[in-house]
XYZ file of C-alpha atoms in Angstrom:
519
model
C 94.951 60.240 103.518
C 93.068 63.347 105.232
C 89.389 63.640 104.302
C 90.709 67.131 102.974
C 93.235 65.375 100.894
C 90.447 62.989 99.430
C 88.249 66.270 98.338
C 91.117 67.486 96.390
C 91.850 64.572 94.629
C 88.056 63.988 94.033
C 87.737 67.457 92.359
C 91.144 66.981 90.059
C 89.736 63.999 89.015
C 87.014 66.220 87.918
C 88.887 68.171 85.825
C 87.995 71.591 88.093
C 90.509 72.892 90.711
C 89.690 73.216 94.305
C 91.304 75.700 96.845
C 89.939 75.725 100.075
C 89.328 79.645 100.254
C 88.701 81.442 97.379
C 88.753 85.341 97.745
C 87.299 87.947 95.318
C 88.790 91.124 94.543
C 92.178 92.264 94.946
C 92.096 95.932 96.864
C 92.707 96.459 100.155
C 90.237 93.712 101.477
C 91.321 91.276 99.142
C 95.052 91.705 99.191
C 94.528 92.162 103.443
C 92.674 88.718 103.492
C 95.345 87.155 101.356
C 98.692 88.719 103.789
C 96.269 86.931 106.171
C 95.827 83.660 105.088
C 99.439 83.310 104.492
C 100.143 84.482 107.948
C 97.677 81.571 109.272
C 99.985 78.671 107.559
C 97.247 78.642 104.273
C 98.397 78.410 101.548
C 95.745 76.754 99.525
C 93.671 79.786 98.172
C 93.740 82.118 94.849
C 91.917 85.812 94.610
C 89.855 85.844 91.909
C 90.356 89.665 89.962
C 87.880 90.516 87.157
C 90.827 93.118 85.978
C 94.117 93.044 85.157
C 96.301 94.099 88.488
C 95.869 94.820 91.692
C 94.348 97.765 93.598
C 90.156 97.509 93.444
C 88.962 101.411 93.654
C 92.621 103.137 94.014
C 93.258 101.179 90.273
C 89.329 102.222 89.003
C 89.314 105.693 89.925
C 92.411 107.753 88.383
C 90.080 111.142 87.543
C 92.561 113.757 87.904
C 92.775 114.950 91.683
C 92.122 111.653 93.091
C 93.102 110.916 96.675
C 92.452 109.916 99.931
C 90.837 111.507 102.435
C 91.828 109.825 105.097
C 95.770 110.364 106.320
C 98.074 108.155 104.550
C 99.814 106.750 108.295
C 96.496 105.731 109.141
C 95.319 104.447 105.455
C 97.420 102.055 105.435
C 97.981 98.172 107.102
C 99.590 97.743 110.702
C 101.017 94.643 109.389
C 103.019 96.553 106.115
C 103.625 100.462 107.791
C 104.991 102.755 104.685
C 107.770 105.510 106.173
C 107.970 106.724 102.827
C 104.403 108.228 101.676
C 105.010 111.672 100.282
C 102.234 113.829 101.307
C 100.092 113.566 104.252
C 97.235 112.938 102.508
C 98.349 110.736 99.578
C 96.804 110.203 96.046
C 96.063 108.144 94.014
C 98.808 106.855 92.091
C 100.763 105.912 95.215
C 98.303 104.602 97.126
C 98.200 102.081 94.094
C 102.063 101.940 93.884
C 101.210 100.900 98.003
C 98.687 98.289 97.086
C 101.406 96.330 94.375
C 104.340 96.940 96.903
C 101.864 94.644 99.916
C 101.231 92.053 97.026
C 105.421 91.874 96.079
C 106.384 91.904 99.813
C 104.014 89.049 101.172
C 104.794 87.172 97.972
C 100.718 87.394 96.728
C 101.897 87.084 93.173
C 101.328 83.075 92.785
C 97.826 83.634 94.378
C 96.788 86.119 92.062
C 94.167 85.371 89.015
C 93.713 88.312 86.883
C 91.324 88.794 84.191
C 88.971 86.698 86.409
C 85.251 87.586 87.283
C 83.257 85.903 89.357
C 80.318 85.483 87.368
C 78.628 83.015 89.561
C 78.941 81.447 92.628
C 76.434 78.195 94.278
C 76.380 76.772 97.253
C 76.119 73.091 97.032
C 75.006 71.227 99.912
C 76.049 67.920 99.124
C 79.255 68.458 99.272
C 79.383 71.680 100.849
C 81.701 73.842 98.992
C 81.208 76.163 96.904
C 80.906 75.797 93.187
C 82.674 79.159 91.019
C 82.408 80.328 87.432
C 84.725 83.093 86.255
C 85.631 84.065 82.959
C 88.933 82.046 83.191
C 87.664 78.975 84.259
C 85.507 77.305 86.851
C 87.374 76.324 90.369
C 85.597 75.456 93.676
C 86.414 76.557 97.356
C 85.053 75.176 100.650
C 85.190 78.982 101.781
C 84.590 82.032 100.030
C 86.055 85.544 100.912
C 84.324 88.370 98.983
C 86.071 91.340 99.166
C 84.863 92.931 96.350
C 84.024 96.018 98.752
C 81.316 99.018 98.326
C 82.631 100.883 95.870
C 83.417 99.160 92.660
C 80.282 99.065 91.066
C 79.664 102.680 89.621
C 76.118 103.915 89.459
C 74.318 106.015 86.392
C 71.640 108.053 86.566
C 68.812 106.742 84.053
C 68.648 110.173 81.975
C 66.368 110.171 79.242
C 68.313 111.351 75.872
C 71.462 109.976 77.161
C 72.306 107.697 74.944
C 71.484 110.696 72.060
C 74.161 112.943 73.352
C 76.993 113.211 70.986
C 79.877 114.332 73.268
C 81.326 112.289 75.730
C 80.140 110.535 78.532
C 81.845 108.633 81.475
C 81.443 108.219 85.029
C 84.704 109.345 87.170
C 85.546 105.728 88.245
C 86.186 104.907 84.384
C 87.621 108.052 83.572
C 88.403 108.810 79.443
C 92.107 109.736 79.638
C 92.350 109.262 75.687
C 89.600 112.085 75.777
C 90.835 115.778 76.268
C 88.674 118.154 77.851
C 91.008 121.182 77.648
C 88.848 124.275 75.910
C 85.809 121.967 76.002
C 82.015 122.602 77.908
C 82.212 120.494 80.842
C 78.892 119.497 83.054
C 79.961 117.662 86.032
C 76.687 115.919 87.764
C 77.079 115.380 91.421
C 79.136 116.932 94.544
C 80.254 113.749 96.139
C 83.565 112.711 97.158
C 84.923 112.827 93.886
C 83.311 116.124 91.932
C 84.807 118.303 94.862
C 88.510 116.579 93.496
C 87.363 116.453 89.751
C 85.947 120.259 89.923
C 89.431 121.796 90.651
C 91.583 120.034 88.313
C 89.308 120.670 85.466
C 88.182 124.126 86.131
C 91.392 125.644 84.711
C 91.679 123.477 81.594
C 87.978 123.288 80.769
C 86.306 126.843 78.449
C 83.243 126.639 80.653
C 82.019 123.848 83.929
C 78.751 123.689 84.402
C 78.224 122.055 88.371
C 74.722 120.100 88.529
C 74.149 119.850 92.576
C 71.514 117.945 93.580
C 72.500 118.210 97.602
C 75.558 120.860 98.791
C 77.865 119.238 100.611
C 79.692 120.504 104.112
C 83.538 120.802 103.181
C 86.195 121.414 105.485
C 89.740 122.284 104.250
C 91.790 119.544 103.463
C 95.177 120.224 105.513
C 97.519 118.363 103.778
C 101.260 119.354 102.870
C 104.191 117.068 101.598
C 106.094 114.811 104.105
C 109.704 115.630 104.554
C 113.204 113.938 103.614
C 113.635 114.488 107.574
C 110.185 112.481 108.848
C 109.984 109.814 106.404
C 114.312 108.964 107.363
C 112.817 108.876 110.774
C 110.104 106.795 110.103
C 112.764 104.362 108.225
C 115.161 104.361 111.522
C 112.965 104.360 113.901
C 109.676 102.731 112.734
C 108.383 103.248 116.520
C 107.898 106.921 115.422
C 105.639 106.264 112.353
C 103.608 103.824 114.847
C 102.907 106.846 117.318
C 101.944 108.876 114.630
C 99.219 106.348 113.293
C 97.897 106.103 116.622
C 97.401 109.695 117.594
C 95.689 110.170 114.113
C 93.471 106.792 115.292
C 92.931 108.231 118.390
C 91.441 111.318 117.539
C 89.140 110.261 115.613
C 88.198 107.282 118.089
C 87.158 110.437 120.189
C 85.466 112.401 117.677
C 82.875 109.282 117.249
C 80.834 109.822 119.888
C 79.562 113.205 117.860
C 78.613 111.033 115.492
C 76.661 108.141 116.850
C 75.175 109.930 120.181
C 75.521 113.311 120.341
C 74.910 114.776 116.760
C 73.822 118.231 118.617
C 78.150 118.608 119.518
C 78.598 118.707 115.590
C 77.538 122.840 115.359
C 80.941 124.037 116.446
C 81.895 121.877 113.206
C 79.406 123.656 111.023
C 80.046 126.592 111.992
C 83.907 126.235 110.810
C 82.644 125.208 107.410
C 80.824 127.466 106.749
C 83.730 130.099 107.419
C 85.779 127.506 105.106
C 83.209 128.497 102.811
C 83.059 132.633 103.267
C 86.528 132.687 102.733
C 86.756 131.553 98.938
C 82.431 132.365 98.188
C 81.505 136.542 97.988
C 78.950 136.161 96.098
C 75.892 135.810 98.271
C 73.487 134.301 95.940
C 76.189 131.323 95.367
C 77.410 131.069 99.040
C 73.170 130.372 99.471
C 72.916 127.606 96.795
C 76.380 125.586 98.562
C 75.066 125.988 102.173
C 73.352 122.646 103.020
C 70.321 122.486 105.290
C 71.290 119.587 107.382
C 73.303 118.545 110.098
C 76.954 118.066 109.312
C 78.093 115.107 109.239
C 74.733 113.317 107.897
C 76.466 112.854 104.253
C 80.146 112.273 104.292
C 81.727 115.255 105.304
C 84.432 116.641 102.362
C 87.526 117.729 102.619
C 89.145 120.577 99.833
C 91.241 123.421 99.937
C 90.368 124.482 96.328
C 86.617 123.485 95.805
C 85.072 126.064 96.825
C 87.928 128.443 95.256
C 87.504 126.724 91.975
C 83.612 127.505 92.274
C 84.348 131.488 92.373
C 85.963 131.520 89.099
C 84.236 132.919 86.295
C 84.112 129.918 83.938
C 81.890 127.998 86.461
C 78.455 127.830 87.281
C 76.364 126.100 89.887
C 72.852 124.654 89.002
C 71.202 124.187 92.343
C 69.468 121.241 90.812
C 69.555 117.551 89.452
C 70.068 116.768 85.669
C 66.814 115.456 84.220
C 66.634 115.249 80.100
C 69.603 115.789 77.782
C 68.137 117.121 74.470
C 71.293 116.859 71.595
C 74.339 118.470 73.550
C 71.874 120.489 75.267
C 71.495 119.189 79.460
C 68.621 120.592 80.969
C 68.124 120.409 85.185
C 65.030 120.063 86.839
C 64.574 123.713 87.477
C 64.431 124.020 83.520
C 68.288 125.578 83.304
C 69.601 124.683 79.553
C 73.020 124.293 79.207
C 75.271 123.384 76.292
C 78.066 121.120 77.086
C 80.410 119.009 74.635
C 81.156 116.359 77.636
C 79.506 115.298 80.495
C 81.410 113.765 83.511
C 79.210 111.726 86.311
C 80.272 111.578 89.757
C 77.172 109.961 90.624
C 78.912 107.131 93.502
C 78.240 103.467 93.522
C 75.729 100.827 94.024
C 76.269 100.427 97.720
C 73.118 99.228 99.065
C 72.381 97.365 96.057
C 75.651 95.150 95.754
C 75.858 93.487 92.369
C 77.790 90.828 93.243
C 75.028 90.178 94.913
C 73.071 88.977 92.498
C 75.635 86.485 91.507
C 76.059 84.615 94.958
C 73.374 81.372 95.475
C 72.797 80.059 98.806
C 71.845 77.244 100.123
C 68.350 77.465 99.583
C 68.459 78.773 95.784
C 68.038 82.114 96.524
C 70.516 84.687 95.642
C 71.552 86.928 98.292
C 70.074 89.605 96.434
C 67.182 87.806 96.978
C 67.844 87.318 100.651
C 68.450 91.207 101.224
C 65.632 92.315 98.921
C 64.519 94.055 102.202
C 67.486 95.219 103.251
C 71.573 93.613 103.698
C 72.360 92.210 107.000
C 74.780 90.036 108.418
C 76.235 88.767 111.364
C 79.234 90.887 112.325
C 79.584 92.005 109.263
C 80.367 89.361 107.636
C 77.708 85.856 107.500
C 74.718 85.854 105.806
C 72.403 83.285 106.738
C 71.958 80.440 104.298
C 75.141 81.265 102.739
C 77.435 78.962 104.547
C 81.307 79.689 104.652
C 80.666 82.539 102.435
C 81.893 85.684 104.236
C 82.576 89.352 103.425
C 84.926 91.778 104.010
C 83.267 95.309 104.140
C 79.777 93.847 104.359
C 76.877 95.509 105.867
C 77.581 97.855 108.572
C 81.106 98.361 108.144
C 81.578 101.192 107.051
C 82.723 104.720 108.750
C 82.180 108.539 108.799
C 85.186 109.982 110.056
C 88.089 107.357 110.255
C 89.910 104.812 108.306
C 88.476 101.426 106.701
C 91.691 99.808 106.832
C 90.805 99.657 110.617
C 87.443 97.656 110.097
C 89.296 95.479 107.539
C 91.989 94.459 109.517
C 89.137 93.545 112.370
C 87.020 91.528 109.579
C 89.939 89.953 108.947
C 90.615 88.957 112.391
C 87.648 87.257 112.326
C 88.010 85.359 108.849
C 91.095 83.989 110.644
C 89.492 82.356 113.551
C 86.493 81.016 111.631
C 88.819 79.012 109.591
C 90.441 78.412 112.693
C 87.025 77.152 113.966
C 86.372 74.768 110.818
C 89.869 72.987 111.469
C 88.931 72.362 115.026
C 85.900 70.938 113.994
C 87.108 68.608 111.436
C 86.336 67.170 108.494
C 84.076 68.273 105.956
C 82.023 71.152 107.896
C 80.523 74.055 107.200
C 79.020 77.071 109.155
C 76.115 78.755 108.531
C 74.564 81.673 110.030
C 71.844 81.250 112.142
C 68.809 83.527 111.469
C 68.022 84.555 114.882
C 71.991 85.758 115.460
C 71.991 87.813 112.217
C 68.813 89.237 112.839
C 70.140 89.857 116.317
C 73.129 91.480 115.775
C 71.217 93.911 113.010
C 68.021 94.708 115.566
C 71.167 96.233 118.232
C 73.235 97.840 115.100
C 70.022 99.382 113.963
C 68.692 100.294 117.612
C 71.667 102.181 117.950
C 71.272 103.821 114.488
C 68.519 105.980 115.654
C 70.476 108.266 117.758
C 73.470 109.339 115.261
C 73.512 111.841 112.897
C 73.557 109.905 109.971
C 69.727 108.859 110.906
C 68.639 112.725 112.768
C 70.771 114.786 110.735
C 67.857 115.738 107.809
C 69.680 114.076 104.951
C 68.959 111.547 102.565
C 72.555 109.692 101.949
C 74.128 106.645 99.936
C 74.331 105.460 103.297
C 70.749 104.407 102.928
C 68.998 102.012 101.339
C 65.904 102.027 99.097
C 63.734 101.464 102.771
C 65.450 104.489 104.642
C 67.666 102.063 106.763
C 71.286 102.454 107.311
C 73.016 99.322 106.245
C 76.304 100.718 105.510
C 78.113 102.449 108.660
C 78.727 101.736 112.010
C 77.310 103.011 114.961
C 80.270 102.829 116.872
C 84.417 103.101 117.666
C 86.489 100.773 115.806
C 87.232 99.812 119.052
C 83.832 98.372 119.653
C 83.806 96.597 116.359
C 87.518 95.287 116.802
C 86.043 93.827 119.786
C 82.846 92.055 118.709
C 84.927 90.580 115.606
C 87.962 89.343 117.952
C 86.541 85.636 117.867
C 83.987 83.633 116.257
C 80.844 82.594 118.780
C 80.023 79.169 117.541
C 76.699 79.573 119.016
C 75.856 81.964 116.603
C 76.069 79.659 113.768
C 74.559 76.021 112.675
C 77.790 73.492 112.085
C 76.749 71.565 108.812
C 78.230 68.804 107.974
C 78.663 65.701 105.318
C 79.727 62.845 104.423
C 82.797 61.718 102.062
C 80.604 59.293 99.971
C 76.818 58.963 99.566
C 75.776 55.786 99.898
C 71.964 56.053 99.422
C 69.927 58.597 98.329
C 68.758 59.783 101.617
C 72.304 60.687 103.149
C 73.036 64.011 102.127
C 73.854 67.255 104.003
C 73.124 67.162 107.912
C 72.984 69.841 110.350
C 74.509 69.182 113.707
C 74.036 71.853 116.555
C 76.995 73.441 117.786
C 78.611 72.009 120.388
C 77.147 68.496 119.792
């Protein structure tokens, strides 16, 4: 009997089921780690989904307009290509439909656990696994995946007199669909990602919108168009054809990065396009002055719409160049003192990004939480170890994230390296775990952030949900996907501390031991 064998039947006589990876969240990290576990001969694992199917943010957010802004060839796995998306850029209901076909096709089903959050998770060093809670059940894992990703946490604005305001309320990621907003008084706060979708879909059915813009964005047009009968039988025949065309949209923006993270000053050509995007649909020189923003492009996300700024022109819309700050009965006042009356109010106020809250749920080895650990900041090593947090690992973590190309690229690299750590624990043997050392993570953050200083996203002039509460950018990276595909390829045991234990205790003294690596 394998010493892996002996844990499991340790645990069952325990009355709690062990897996030996355990991953959390079911979008496109979570279903990606799954199609890769399965691919490395592991079978042994379940992902752990607080709702009720698949598809993290693309099932969350279903606010009318939603979509991607990223093209749909290149927002999508290598591993499970799609000939048959319908419009270049794709929305939201079949980028979900996309997400359900990956978990029928790499038979996910049996892994799946739905209706299953993780409402705690503890390291215990003993017997170095990890110990889980979830509102189905409790389980433990000798490695945990969280791919619970950046966005699924939606964040409100602390408004006094909310909770007074008799209309309705609701943020776009948990959008009301039993509520109808046709004829109604509509003030959208925010002019993120999602207002600039939200804006045009509601600005016909809505008696009067009422835009509260804290920041303008930069928008560029979105170009996107429906994909033929003809391309997508091509793309079926010959699926070499739908490759080429995911890697000339990859490759363009691999060349557009270095605009971004070195040479922000190349970006004014840019600018100066958007802001002809924007005197095209904008006459009105007094609004055309309160959308222009006053930094560089590119510092906040830049947006893409064909019909935002169109939608703003109409005469049933108005732009408050200002935050909301008190909501007195159904009356929202902004911080320039503007009144208006409104019978809902929609928030497209983002998510906690910097400020994970699964975060606070996650106990290392030490007792702290790794909310705790990052009070100053999150950082890992490669994106994906936090020290004292052994085989604990995230998908999306800190410095993963991009400006101007696709995530399922960083995914697919984080996964890359999932595989090979697991790799590395096999070749090990026995009960092991690795942790993080301090002086690799804080290594690996001192070059990411030393790099930071020259992009735009840290010269530009903005303030962005790319930043944390300390001014540091802990959320993209500084480089191609190329680079990062590169430093994730394999695991470098010397970065980490191989713990290890034994089957039994025999006195009370033999517990957890650390062995360097290599010894």
């Amino acid at each position: 009997m394998t010493g892996q064998d002996r844990e499991h039947d340790e645990h069952a006589s325990e009355g709690v089921r062990h897996v030996r990876v355990a991953v959390v969240g079911s979008g496109f990290a979570g279903l990606g780690a799954a199609v890769r576990l399965r691919r490395e001969g592991i079978t042994d694992f379940v992902v752990l989904e607080r709702a009720g199917s698949v598809g993290g943010t693309w099932r969350d957010n279903s606010y009318p307009g939603c979509a991607c802004d990223v093209p749909s060839h290149l927002y999508s796995f290598s591993f499970a290509p799609n000939p048959d998306w319908p419009r270049t850029f794709s929305g939201q209901e079949h980028i979900r439909a996309y997400l359900e076909h990956v978990a029928d096709v790499f038979r996910l089903r049996p892994h799946l656990r739905f209706n299953s959050e993780v409402k705690r998770m503890a390291w215990d060093g003993e017997r170095l696994r990890w110990e889980i809670e979830t509102t189905s059940g409790n389980l433990t894992a000798d490695v945990v995946v969280s791919a619970t990703g950046p966005l699924s946490e939606p964040r409100m604005p602390d408004i006094p007199g909310l909770d007074t305001f008799p209309g309705a309320v609701f943020h776009s990621a948990r959008w009301d669909h039993d509520y109808d907003l046709r004829g109604k008084r509509v003030a959208v706060v925010g002019t993120g990602a999602s207002a600039i979708q939200i804006v045009p879909e509601l600005q016909p059915r809505v008696s009067r919108l009422t835009l509260f813009q804290r920041t303008p964005p930069w928008v560029l047009p979105r170009v996107d168009r429906a994909i033929s009968g003809v391309e997508r039988l091509l793309h079926r025949q010959l699926p070499f054809t739908a490759k080429a065309r995911r890697g000339l949209l990859w490759g363009i923006r691999e060349l557009q990065v270095q605009a971004f993270t070195k040479h922000p000053g190349e970006l004014g050509l840019v600018e100066q396009f958007a802001r002809l995007n924007m005197a095209r649909a904008i006459k009105d020189p007094a609004l055309r002055a309160k959308l222009t923003p006053d930094y560089r492009i590119g510092c906040k996300r830049i947006l893409l719409s064909s019909d935002y700024y169109p939608a703003l022109a109409r005469p049933n819309v108005d732009v408050v160049a200002s935050g909301l700050t008190e909501i007195q009965g159904s009356t929202v006042i902004a911080a320039d003192g503007s009144r208006t009356e409104a019978d809902a109010i929609v928030f497209g106020t983002g998510f906690h990004v910097t400020d994970l809250p699964i975060a606070e749920r996650v106990v290392g080895a030490d007792g702290r939480t790794l909310a705790e650990a990052w009070a100053t900041g999150m950082k890992s090593l490669r994106g994906a170890s936090a020290a004292g947090f052994p085989n604990w690992m995230s998908i999306i973590g800190p410095n993963t994230g991009l400006g101007n190309s696709s995530m399922i690229l960083m995914i697919e690299s984080q996964l890359n390296y999932m595989a090979d750590y697991l790799r590395q624990l096999d070749v090990l043997g026995g009960r092991v775990a690795l942790d993080a050392r301090p002086s690799a993570v804080s290594a690996w953050n001192d070059k990411v952030q030393e790099r930071m200083k020259r992009t735009v996203w840290s010269t530009g002039g903005c303030t962005s949900w790319y930043l944390d509460a300390n001014g540091r950018n802990t959320t993209i990276w500084p480089g191609t996907t190329t680079e990062f595909r590169s430093a994730t390829r394999r695991v470098n045991l010397g970065e980490y501390e191989v713990l290890r234990g034994p089957w039994t205790r025999t006195d009370d003294t033999q517990g957890e031991q650390k062995v360097e690596a290599g010894a």
